[in-house]
Structures are given as C-alpha cells and as structure tokens.
C-alpha cells in the first residue's frame, strides 16, 4: 500500500505538481462528507475499510495523475482536458448528488461548453457517463465486497435502493442480488468446491 502512495507522490512531483490530499477516511454513517471536498480532499473511503474499495479509490487517484501526465506529454485539446478534468471530479464525487449547475461552477465553465467537450471526448452526455460509471463501480462492489445492497446503493449516489435496483437492472439486465449471486468471488469459489 505504501508503495502505491509513494508512486502517486513521485508521479505528481514528476510532472511538477504538488500532491493534493488524495483520500480521507470517514465513518460510513457520517453526514458531513461534503465538508471533506470543500477542504480540498479529492475522495474519501468509508470506515469500516473494505480492501477492494480502497484499491478502487487509489486506482482512481493514479488514473488522475496519469491523465495529468498524458495531458502534459501529449497535446490534448482544451475540450479534452475539460472533459477529463470533469470526469475526474465526477469519479471523486460518485456518491454525491450532482447537478449540472453545481458541476459547471466547480469546473469553472458553462453548460454548453461542458456538454460539447464531454460529447466530443466520451461520446455521451455528462449524466449518461456518470450513470455508466456508477453502475460499473456498483458492479465491482457487488462482486468483490459483502456490502449490503443499500450500502452499495449509497456508495454510488443512490440514496433510494429501489431507484438503484431499477437503474442496475437497466444496465445489467439483472437485479443487484442476481448479479452478486452470479458474479461474486464467493459464488465462484462455491462452484469450484462443489
């Protein structure tokens, strides 16, 4: 774990950036998570710490560093950089309710420019992208953790588990429970030992 954090720090220094705070640790029941972001934290991990979630968050931090490095090494257009920066912001706020007005204020642009940049770079709208990213992350949590469906739902920005289940079924053609039963690491090991 320490080597991953050193790699992040080295990568930031390699591109001439002072490393920002990357992760904070916060109780899963905390209602003050928003204050972390206003203090400059890019992301948080909930207590109790789940190894897979921690690794996911660290990979996102590394991906952010690589995006910054790629942008400096390759000539990335202003629109691409805007879309990449927005995607990184969205990933680090995946559990939060996000409005387009708040997003444009945080990123420092307007709706039309952001929508255009996102469509050019990712081929979809901002909200299609975040929905897809939330479902991908939810599938990872269902597959690799023992979090309840409600905890997974809240971890990906759905305070209502019924809305989450509907969105998940739309994305994967199966309920979160069915997905976990068919794809979890424990389900695979049960089949091997049976």
PDB file of C-alpha atoms in Angstrom:
ATOM      1  CA  UNK A   1       0.000   0.000   0.000  1.00  0.00           C
ATOM      2  CA  UNK A   2       2.793   2.388   0.946  1.00  0.00           C
ATOM      3  CA  UNK A   3       4.494   1.759  -2.414  1.00  0.00           C
ATOM      4  CA  UNK A   4       1.300   2.769  -4.254  1.00  0.00           C
ATOM      5  CA  UNK A   5       1.105   6.027  -2.298  1.00  0.00           C
ATOM      6  CA  UNK A   6       4.820   6.702  -2.962  1.00  0.00           C
ATOM      7  CA  UNK A   7       4.199   6.094  -6.684  1.00  0.00           C
ATOM      8  CA  UNK A   8       1.371   8.615  -6.646  1.00  0.00           C
ATOM      9  CA  UNK A   9       3.553  11.188  -4.896  1.00  0.00           C
ATOM     10  CA  UNK A  10       6.502  10.541  -7.245  1.00  0.00           C
ATOM     11  CA  UNK A  11       4.260  10.838 -10.295  1.00  0.00           C
ATOM     12  CA  UNK A  12       2.876  14.166  -9.106  1.00  0.00           C
ATOM     13  CA  UNK A  13       6.369  15.505  -8.436  1.00  0.00           C
ATOM     14  CA  UNK A  14       7.492  14.193 -11.852  1.00  0.00           C
ATOM     15  CA  UNK A  15       5.012  16.499 -13.599  1.00  0.00           C
ATOM     16  CA  UNK A  16       5.746  19.437 -11.328  1.00  0.00           C
ATOM     17  CA  UNK A  17       2.547  19.309  -9.300  1.00  0.00           C
ATOM     18  CA  UNK A  18       2.316  19.488  -5.528  1.00  0.00           C
ATOM     19  CA  UNK A  19       0.378  16.403  -4.490  1.00  0.00           C
ATOM     20  CA  UNK A  20      -3.064  17.320  -3.195  1.00  0.00           C
ATOM     21  CA  UNK A  21      -4.706  15.425  -0.367  1.00  0.00           C
ATOM     22  CA  UNK A  22      -5.999  12.296  -2.045  1.00  0.00           C
ATOM     23  CA  UNK A  23      -8.040  10.249   0.392  1.00  0.00           C
ATOM     24  CA  UNK A  24      -9.684  10.898   3.715  1.00  0.00           C
ATOM     25  CA  UNK A  25     -11.123   8.264   5.997  1.00  0.00           C
ATOM     26  CA  UNK A  26     -14.705   8.919   7.061  1.00  0.00           C
ATOM     27  CA  UNK A  27     -17.270   6.917   9.021  1.00  0.00           C
ATOM     28  CA  UNK A  28     -19.848   5.390   6.636  1.00  0.00           C
ATOM     29  CA  UNK A  29     -22.669   6.924   8.708  1.00  0.00           C
ATOM     30  CA  UNK A  30     -21.186  10.426   8.617  1.00  0.00           C
ATOM     31  CA  UNK A  31     -23.398  13.177   7.279  1.00  0.00           C
ATOM     32  CA  UNK A  32     -20.519  15.639   6.906  1.00  0.00           C
ATOM     33  CA  UNK A  33     -18.764  14.106   3.895  1.00  0.00           C
ATOM     34  CA  UNK A  34     -19.328  17.246   1.832  1.00  0.00           C
ATOM     35  CA  UNK A  35     -17.005  19.230   4.120  1.00  0.00           C
ATOM     36  CA  UNK A  36     -14.135  16.980   3.035  1.00  0.00           C
ATOM     37  CA  UNK A  37     -14.421  18.161  -0.551  1.00  0.00           C
ATOM     38  CA  UNK A  38     -14.603  21.804   0.436  1.00  0.00           C
ATOM     39  CA  UNK A  39     -11.340  21.324   2.364  1.00  0.00           C
ATOM     40  CA  UNK A  40      -9.563  20.072  -0.789  1.00  0.00           C
ATOM     41  CA  UNK A  41      -9.831  16.309  -0.350  1.00  0.00           C
ATOM     42  CA  UNK A  42     -10.399  14.606  -3.722  1.00  0.00           C
ATOM     43  CA  UNK A  43     -12.040  11.463  -2.358  1.00  0.00           C
ATOM     44  CA  UNK A  44     -12.856   9.571   0.826  1.00  0.00           C
ATOM     45  CA  UNK A  45     -13.059   5.987   1.944  1.00  0.00           C
ATOM     46  CA  UNK A  46     -15.597   4.854   4.493  1.00  0.00           C
ATOM     47  CA  UNK A  47     -14.924   3.048   7.737  1.00  0.00           C
ATOM     48  CA  UNK A  48     -15.005   0.107   8.006  1.00  0.00           C
ATOM     49  CA  UNK A  49     -12.354  -0.011   5.285  1.00  0.00           C
ATOM     50  CA  UNK A  50     -13.016  -2.506   2.541  1.00  0.00           C
ATOM     51  CA  UNK A  51      -9.859  -3.517   0.720  1.00  0.00           C
ATOM     52  CA  UNK A  52     -11.483  -3.522  -2.727  1.00  0.00           C
ATOM     53  CA  UNK A  53     -12.993  -0.068  -2.242  1.00  0.00           C
ATOM     54  CA  UNK A  54      -9.643   1.330  -1.045  1.00  0.00           C
ATOM     55  CA  UNK A  55      -7.877  -0.139  -4.080  1.00  0.00           C
ATOM     56  CA  UNK A  56     -10.571   1.276  -6.387  1.00  0.00           C
ATOM     57  CA  UNK A  57     -10.132   4.758  -4.888  1.00  0.00           C
ATOM     58  CA  UNK A  58      -6.330   4.541  -5.147  1.00  0.00           C
ATOM     59  CA  UNK A  59      -6.576   3.405  -8.787  1.00  0.00           C
ATOM     60  CA  UNK A  60      -8.756   6.449  -9.493  1.00  0.00           C
ATOM     61  CA  UNK A  61      -6.126   8.708  -7.908  1.00  0.00           C
ATOM     62  CA  UNK A  62      -3.409   7.084 -10.022  1.00  0.00           C
ATOM     63  CA  UNK A  63      -5.588   7.434 -13.136  1.00  0.00           C
ATOM     64  CA  UNK A  64      -5.981  11.138 -12.346  1.00  0.00           C
ATOM     65  CA  UNK A  65      -2.193  11.538 -12.114  1.00  0.00           C
ATOM     66  CA  UNK A  66      -1.741   9.645 -15.386  1.00  0.00           C
ATOM     67  CA  UNK A  67      -4.336  11.882 -17.065  1.00  0.00           C
ATOM     68  CA  UNK A  68      -2.437  14.971 -15.953  1.00  0.00           C
ATOM     69  CA  UNK A  69       0.838  13.414 -17.132  1.00  0.00           C
ATOM     70  CA  UNK A  70      -0.676  12.436 -20.508  1.00  0.00           C
ATOM     71  CA  UNK A  71      -2.030  15.935 -20.975  1.00  0.00           C
ATOM     72  CA  UNK A  72       1.444  17.394 -20.432  1.00  0.00           C
ATOM     73  CA  UNK A  73       3.211  14.818 -22.658  1.00  0.00           C
ATOM     74  CA  UNK A  74       0.661  14.805 -25.476  1.00  0.00           C
ATOM     75  CA  UNK A  75      -1.035  17.820 -26.883  1.00  0.00           C
ATOM     76  CA  UNK A  76      -4.531  17.443 -25.536  1.00  0.00           C
ATOM     77  CA  UNK A  77      -7.125  19.901 -26.709  1.00  0.00           C
ATOM     78  CA  UNK A  78      -8.728  22.276 -24.248  1.00  0.00           C
ATOM     79  CA  UNK A  79     -12.051  20.457 -24.727  1.00  0.00           C
ATOM     80  CA  UNK A  80     -10.477  17.073 -23.968  1.00  0.00           C
ATOM     81  CA  UNK A  81      -8.766  18.461 -20.874  1.00  0.00           C
ATOM     82  CA  UNK A  82     -12.065  19.974 -19.708  1.00  0.00           C
ATOM     83  CA  UNK A  83     -13.828  16.619 -20.175  1.00  0.00           C
ATOM     84  CA  UNK A  84     -11.036  14.689 -18.426  1.00  0.00           C
ATOM     85  CA  UNK A  85     -10.988  17.132 -15.509  1.00  0.00           C
ATOM     86  CA  UNK A  86     -14.784  16.857 -15.238  1.00  0.00           C
ATOM     87  CA  UNK A  87     -14.656  13.046 -15.333  1.00  0.00           C
ATOM     88  CA  UNK A  88     -12.058  13.025 -12.543  1.00  0.00           C
ATOM     89  CA  UNK A  89     -14.208  15.354 -10.456  1.00  0.00           C
ATOM     90  CA  UNK A  90     -17.260  13.142 -11.045  1.00  0.00           C
ATOM     91  CA  UNK A  91     -15.364   9.977 -10.075  1.00  0.00           C
ATOM     92  CA  UNK A  92     -14.237  11.533  -6.825  1.00  0.00           C
ATOM     93  CA  UNK A  93     -17.827  12.612  -6.070  1.00  0.00           C
ATOM     94  CA  UNK A  94     -19.550   9.445  -7.292  1.00  0.00           C
ATOM     95  CA  UNK A  95     -21.621   9.095  -4.103  1.00  0.00           C
ATOM     96  CA  UNK A  96     -22.881  12.694  -4.219  1.00  0.00           C
ATOM     97  CA  UNK A  97     -25.971  14.065  -5.919  1.00  0.00           C
ATOM     98  CA  UNK A  98     -24.661  16.170  -8.795  1.00  0.00           C
ATOM     99  CA  UNK A  99     -26.486  18.938 -10.633  1.00  0.00           C
ATOM    100  CA  UNK A 100     -25.262  20.482 -13.858  1.00  0.00           C
ATOM    101  CA  UNK A 101     -25.255  23.951 -12.252  1.00  0.00           C
ATOM    102  CA  UNK A 102     -23.055  22.803  -9.370  1.00  0.00           C
ATOM    103  CA  UNK A 103     -20.795  20.904 -11.736  1.00  0.00           C
ATOM    104  CA  UNK A 104     -20.253  23.864 -14.066  1.00  0.00           C
ATOM    105  CA  UNK A 105     -19.445  26.111 -11.085  1.00  0.00           C
ATOM    106  CA  UNK A 106     -16.935  23.583  -9.701  1.00  0.00           C
ATOM    107  CA  UNK A 107     -15.270  23.081 -13.072  1.00  0.00           C
ATOM    108  CA  UNK A 108     -15.425  26.783 -13.979  1.00  0.00           C
ATOM    109  CA  UNK A 109     -17.197  26.610 -17.315  1.00  0.00           C
ATOM    110  CA  UNK A 110     -20.699  26.888 -18.786  1.00  0.00           C
ATOM    111  CA  UNK A 111     -23.239  24.200 -19.634  1.00  0.00           C
ATOM    112  CA  UNK A 112     -22.841  24.357 -23.411  1.00  0.00           C
ATOM    113  CA  UNK A 113     -19.050  24.196 -23.363  1.00  0.00           C
ATOM    114  CA  UNK A 114     -19.058  21.330 -20.850  1.00  0.00           C
ATOM    115  CA  UNK A 115     -21.692  19.345 -22.764  1.00  0.00           C
ATOM    116  CA  UNK A 116     -19.853  19.824 -26.050  1.00  0.00           C
ATOM    117  CA  UNK A 117     -16.473  18.834 -24.569  1.00  0.00           C
ATOM    118  CA  UNK A 118     -17.935  15.759 -22.915  1.00  0.00           C
ATOM    119  CA  UNK A 119     -19.712  14.606 -26.066  1.00  0.00           C
ATOM    120  CA  UNK A 120     -16.573  15.104 -28.181  1.00  0.00           C
ATOM    121  CA  UNK A 121     -14.338  13.246 -25.731  1.00  0.00           C
ATOM    122  CA  UNK A 122     -16.588  10.464 -24.400  1.00  0.00           C
ATOM    123  CA  UNK A 123     -19.351  10.286 -26.999  1.00  0.00           C
ATOM    124  CA  UNK A 124     -22.107  10.759 -24.432  1.00  0.00           C
ATOM    125  CA  UNK A 125     -23.641  13.292 -22.091  1.00  0.00           C
ATOM    126  CA  UNK A 126     -22.218  14.018 -18.657  1.00  0.00           C
ATOM    127  CA  UNK A 127     -25.126  12.279 -16.957  1.00  0.00           C
ATOM    128  CA  UNK A 128     -25.002   9.209 -19.223  1.00  0.00           C
ATOM    129  CA  UNK A 129     -21.318   8.912 -18.375  1.00  0.00           C
ATOM    130  CA  UNK A 130     -21.815   9.264 -14.596  1.00  0.00           C
ATOM    131  CA  UNK A 131     -24.694   6.752 -14.682  1.00  0.00           C
ATOM    132  CA  UNK A 132     -22.450   4.284 -16.527  1.00  0.00           C
ATOM    133  CA  UNK A 133     -19.558   4.894 -14.115  1.00  0.00           C
ATOM    134  CA  UNK A 134     -21.829   4.452 -11.084  1.00  0.00           C
ATOM    135  CA  UNK A 135     -23.141   1.143 -12.414  1.00  0.00           C
ATOM    136  CA  UNK A 136     -19.607  -0.069 -13.184  1.00  0.00           C
ATOM    137  CA  UNK A 137     -18.483   0.810  -9.661  1.00  0.00           C
ATOM    138  CA  UNK A 138     -21.620  -0.766  -8.146  1.00  0.00           C
ATOM    139  CA  UNK A 139     -20.977  -3.991 -10.069  1.00  0.00           C
ATOM    140  CA  UNK A 140     -17.419  -4.014  -8.717  1.00  0.00           C
ATOM    141  CA  UNK A 141     -18.661  -3.553  -5.140  1.00  0.00           C
ATOM    142  CA  UNK A 142     -21.323  -6.247  -5.537  1.00  0.00           C
ATOM    143  CA  UNK A 143     -18.779  -8.654  -6.969  1.00  0.00           C
ATOM    144  CA  UNK A 144     -15.930  -8.002  -4.542  1.00  0.00           C
ATOM    145  CA  UNK A 145     -17.441  -6.925  -1.207  1.00  0.00           C
ATOM    146  CA  UNK A 146     -20.055  -8.020   1.262  1.00  0.00           C
ATOM    147  CA  UNK A 147     -21.676  -4.581   1.482  1.00  0.00           C
ATOM    148  CA  UNK A 148     -25.458  -4.682   1.626  1.00  0.00           C
ATOM    149  CA  UNK A 149     -27.402  -3.584  -1.447  1.00  0.00           C
ATOM    150  CA  UNK A 150     -28.337  -0.378   0.429  1.00  0.00           C
ATOM    151  CA  UNK A 151     -24.664   0.349   1.224  1.00  0.00           C
ATOM    152  CA  UNK A 152     -23.677  -0.226  -2.404  1.00  0.00           C
ATOM    153  CA  UNK A 153     -26.584   1.954  -3.496  1.00  0.00           C
ATOM    154  CA  UNK A 154     -25.468   4.826  -1.238  1.00  0.00           C
ATOM    155  CA  UNK A 155     -21.818   4.372  -2.273  1.00  0.00           C
ATOM    156  CA  UNK A 156     -22.744   5.143  -5.868  1.00  0.00           C
ATOM    157  CA  UNK A 157     -25.089   8.060  -5.241  1.00  0.00           C
ATOM    158  CA  UNK A 158     -28.477   6.374  -4.959  1.00  0.00           C
ATOM    159  CA  UNK A 159     -29.993   7.058  -1.523  1.00  0.00           C
ATOM    160  CA  UNK A 160     -33.080   5.043  -2.548  1.00  0.00           C
ATOM    161  CA  UNK A 161     -32.153   1.389  -3.104  1.00  0.00           C
ATOM    162  CA  UNK A 162     -35.277   0.849  -5.253  1.00  0.00           C
ATOM    163  CA  UNK A 163     -34.092   3.501  -7.738  1.00  0.00           C
ATOM    164  CA  UNK A 164     -30.642   1.907  -7.647  1.00  0.00           C
ATOM    165  CA  UNK A 165     -32.068  -1.562  -8.336  1.00  0.00           C
ATOM    166  CA  UNK A 166     -34.073  -0.218 -11.283  1.00  0.00           C
ATOM    167  CA  UNK A 167     -31.002   1.536 -12.756  1.00  0.00           C
ATOM    168  CA  UNK A 168     -28.828  -1.533 -12.157  1.00  0.00           C
ATOM    169  CA  UNK A 169     -31.366  -3.833 -13.841  1.00  0.00           C
ATOM    170  CA  UNK A 170     -31.497  -1.446 -16.807  1.00  0.00           C
ATOM    171  CA  UNK A 171     -27.684  -1.550 -17.105  1.00  0.00           C
ATOM    172  CA  UNK A 172     -27.072  -5.279 -16.480  1.00  0.00           C
ATOM    173  CA  UNK A 173     -30.441  -6.966 -17.218  1.00  0.00           C
ATOM    174  CA  UNK A 174     -30.465  -8.437 -13.718  1.00  0.00           C
ATOM    175  CA  UNK A 175     -31.077  -7.230 -10.195  1.00  0.00           C
ATOM    176  CA  UNK A 176     -28.149  -6.399  -7.901  1.00  0.00           C
ATOM    177  CA  UNK A 177     -28.875  -9.598  -5.920  1.00  0.00           C
ATOM    178  CA  UNK A 178     -28.874 -11.722  -9.069  1.00  0.00           C
ATOM    179  CA  UNK A 179     -25.669 -10.055 -10.243  1.00  0.00           C
ATOM    180  CA  UNK A 180     -23.961 -10.731  -6.900  1.00  0.00           C
ATOM    181  CA  UNK A 181     -25.126 -14.360  -6.896  1.00  0.00           C
ATOM    182  CA  UNK A 182     -23.827 -14.906 -10.432  1.00  0.00           C
ATOM    183  CA  UNK A 183     -20.591 -12.912 -10.239  1.00  0.00           C
ATOM    184  CA  UNK A 184     -19.282 -12.634  -6.698  1.00  0.00           C
ATOM    185  CA  UNK A 185     -15.935 -14.119  -5.790  1.00  0.00           C
ATOM    186  CA  UNK A 186     -17.666 -16.227  -3.131  1.00  0.00           C
ATOM    187  CA  UNK A 187     -20.097 -17.636  -5.729  1.00  0.00           C
ATOM    188  CA  UNK A 188     -17.160 -18.638  -7.953  1.00  0.00           C
ATOM    189  CA  UNK A 189     -15.336 -20.382  -5.101  1.00  0.00           C
ATOM    190  CA  UNK A 190     -18.525 -22.230  -4.075  1.00  0.00           C
ATOM    191  CA  UNK A 191     -18.845 -23.618  -7.599  1.00  0.00           C
ATOM    192  CA  UNK A 192     -15.217 -24.780  -7.579  1.00  0.00           C
ATOM    193  CA  UNK A 193     -15.575 -26.539  -4.213  1.00  0.00           C
ATOM    194  CA  UNK A 194     -18.941 -28.112  -5.023  1.00  0.00           C
TER     195      UNK A 194
END
